[in-house]
Short mmCIF file of C-alpha atoms in Angstrom, two decimals:
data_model
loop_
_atom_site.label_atom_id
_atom_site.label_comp_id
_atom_site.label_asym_id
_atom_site.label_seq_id
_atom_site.Cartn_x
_atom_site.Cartn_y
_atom_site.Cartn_z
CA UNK A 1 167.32 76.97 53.09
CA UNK A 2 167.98 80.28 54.46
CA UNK A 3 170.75 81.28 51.68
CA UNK A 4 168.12 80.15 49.12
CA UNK A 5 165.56 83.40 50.24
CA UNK A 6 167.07 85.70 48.25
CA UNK A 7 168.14 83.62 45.69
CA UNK A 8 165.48 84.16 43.57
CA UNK A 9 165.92 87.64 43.49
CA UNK A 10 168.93 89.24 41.35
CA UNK A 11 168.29 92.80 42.50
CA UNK A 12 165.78 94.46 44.51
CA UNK A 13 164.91 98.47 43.27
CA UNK A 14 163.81 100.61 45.29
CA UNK A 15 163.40 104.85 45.79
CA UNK A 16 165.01 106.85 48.49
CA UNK A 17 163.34 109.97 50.20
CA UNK A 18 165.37 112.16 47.86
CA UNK A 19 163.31 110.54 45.03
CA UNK A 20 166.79 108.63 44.18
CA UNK A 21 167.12 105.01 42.58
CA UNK A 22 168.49 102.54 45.02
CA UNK A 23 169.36 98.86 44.58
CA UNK A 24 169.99 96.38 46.72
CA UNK A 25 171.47 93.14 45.71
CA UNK A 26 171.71 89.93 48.29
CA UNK A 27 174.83 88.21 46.83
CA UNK A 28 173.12 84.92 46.45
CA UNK A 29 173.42 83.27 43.32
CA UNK A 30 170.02 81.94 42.21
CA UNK A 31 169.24 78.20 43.75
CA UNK A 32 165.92 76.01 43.02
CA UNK A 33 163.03 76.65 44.73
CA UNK A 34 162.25 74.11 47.30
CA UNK A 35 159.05 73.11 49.15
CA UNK A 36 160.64 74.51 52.52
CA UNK A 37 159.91 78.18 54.28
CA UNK A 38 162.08 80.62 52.40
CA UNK A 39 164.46 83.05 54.75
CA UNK A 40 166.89 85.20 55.10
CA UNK A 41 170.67 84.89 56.07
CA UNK A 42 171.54 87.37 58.78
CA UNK A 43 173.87 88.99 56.48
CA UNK A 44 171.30 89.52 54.23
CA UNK A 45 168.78 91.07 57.24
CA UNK A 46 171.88 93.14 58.44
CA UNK A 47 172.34 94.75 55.15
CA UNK A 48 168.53 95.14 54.12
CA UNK A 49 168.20 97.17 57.26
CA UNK A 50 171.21 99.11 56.68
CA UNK A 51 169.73 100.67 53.60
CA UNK A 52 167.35 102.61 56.03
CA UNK A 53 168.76 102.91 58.66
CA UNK A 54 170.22 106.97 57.83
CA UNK A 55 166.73 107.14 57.19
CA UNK A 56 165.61 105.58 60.40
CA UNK A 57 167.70 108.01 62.21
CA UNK A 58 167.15 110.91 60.59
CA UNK A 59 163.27 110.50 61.63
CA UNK A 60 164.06 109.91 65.22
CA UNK A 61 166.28 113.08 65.28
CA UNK A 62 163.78 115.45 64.05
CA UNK A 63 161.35 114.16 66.52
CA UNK A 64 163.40 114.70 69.72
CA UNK A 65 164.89 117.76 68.87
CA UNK A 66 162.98 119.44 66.08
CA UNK A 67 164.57 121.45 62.59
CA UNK A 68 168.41 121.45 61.50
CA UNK A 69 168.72 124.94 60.75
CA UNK A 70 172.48 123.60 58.83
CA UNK A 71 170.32 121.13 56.67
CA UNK A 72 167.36 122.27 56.15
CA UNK A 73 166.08 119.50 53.51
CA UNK A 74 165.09 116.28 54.75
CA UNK A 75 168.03 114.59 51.99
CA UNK A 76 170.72 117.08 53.45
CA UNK A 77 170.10 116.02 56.67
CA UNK A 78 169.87 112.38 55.79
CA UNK A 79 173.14 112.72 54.19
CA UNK A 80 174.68 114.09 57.12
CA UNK A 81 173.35 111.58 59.34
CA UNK A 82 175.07 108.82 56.97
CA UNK A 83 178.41 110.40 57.37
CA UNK A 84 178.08 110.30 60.86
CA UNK A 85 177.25 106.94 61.04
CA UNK A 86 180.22 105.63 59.08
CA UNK A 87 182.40 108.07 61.23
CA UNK A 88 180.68 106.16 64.26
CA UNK A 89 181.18 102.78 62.94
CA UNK A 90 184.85 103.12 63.32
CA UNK A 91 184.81 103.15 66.81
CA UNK A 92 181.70 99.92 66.64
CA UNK A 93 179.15 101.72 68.55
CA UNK A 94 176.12 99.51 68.56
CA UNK A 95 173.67 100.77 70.80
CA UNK A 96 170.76 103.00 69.14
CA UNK A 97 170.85 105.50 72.22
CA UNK A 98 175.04 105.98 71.53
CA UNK A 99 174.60 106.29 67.63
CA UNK A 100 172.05 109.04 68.69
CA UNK A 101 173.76 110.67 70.67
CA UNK A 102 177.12 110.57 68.83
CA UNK A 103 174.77 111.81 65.45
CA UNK A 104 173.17 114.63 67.17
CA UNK A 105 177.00 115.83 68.48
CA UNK A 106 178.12 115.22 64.97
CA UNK A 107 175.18 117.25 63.91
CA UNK A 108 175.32 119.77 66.40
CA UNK A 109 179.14 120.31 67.41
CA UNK A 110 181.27 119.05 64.25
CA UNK A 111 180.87 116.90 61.47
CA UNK A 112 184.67 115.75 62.77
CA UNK A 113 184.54 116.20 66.56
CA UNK A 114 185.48 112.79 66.60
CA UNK A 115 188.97 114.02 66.03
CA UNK A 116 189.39 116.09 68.43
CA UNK A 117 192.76 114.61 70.41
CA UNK A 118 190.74 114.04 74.00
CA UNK A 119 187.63 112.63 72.52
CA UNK A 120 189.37 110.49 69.46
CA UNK A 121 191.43 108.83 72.36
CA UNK A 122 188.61 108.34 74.67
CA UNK A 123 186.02 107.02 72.04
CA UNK A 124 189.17 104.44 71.05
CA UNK A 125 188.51 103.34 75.06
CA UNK A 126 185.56 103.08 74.49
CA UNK A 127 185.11 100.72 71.45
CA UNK A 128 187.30 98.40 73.57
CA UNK A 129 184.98 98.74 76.27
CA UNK A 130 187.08 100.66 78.97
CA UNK A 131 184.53 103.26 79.16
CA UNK A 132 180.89 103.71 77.97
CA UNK A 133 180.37 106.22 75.15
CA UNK A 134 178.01 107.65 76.75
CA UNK A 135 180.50 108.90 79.18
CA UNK A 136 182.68 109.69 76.07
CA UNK A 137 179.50 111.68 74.06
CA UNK A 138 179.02 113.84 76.97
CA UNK A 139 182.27 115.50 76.99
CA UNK A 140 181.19 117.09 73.48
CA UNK A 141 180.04 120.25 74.18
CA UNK A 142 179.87 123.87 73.94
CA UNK A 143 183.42 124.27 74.87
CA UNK A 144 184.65 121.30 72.47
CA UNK A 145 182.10 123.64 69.75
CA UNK A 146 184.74 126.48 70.34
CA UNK A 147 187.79 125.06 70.44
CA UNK A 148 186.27 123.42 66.83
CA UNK A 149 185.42 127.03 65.20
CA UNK A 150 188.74 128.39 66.32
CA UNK A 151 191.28 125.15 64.75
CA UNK A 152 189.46 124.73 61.81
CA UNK A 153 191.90 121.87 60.83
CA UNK A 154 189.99 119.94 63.62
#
């Protein structure tokens, strides 16, 4: 039933922010309609909401701490906010207050503070749960921002 939702649907179009085709396809082959309530798979859900979710977060930034003066545009911003979520997805952060926070230090410190050696180890610790990220997150700061502009390989 619920692998059957989408089923009718090859591809779903949509626009972006940027004014930029998007589609979206569910990876269900089309199956007969049946008299039962239609729904979705989780996977399906998980990805839907992944479309906007740069989006998502990109809203919720600029309303707790205002204008980007590095990306100005809403799309550069959005863009930047994607990165960091993929950079933040290696180390499976899950809560919406961690991927906030670890955005905004992304945003605000370095696109790549992540790799910094103290913080990449201590973000490893905790993705396997040794430590909270929020712990890890606030160790990025202004003296992490200056050890960044001086080792620009960092």
């Amino acid at each position: 039933m619920q692998a059957r939702f989408a089923g009718v649907v090859f591809d779903l179009w949509f626009r972006t922010r940027a004014n930029a085709d998007r589609a979206w396809s569910p990876g269900v082959p089309p199956g007969p309609v049946g008299q039962e309530a239609l729904a979705m798979t989780e996977a399906q859900h998980l990805d839907l909401l992944t479309l906007g979710y740069a989006d998502k977060l990109t809203l919720q930034l600029r309303q707790i701490y205002g204008e980007f003066p590095e990306h100005p545009s809403h799309e550069a911003l959005q863009e930047a906010v994607g990165v960091q979520i993929e950079r933040a997805a290696r180390y499976r952060i899950r809560s919406e207050g961690d991927m906030l926070q670890y955005v905004f230090k992304g945003l605000l410190i370095s696109a790549r503070f992540d790799e910094h050696p103290l913080i990449h180890s201590k973000l490893l610790a905790a993705s396997l749960g040794d430590i909270s990220f929020s712990e890890v997150l606030s160790l990025v700061g202004d003296a992490c921002r200056e050890e960044f502009k001086k080792d620009k390989s960092i």
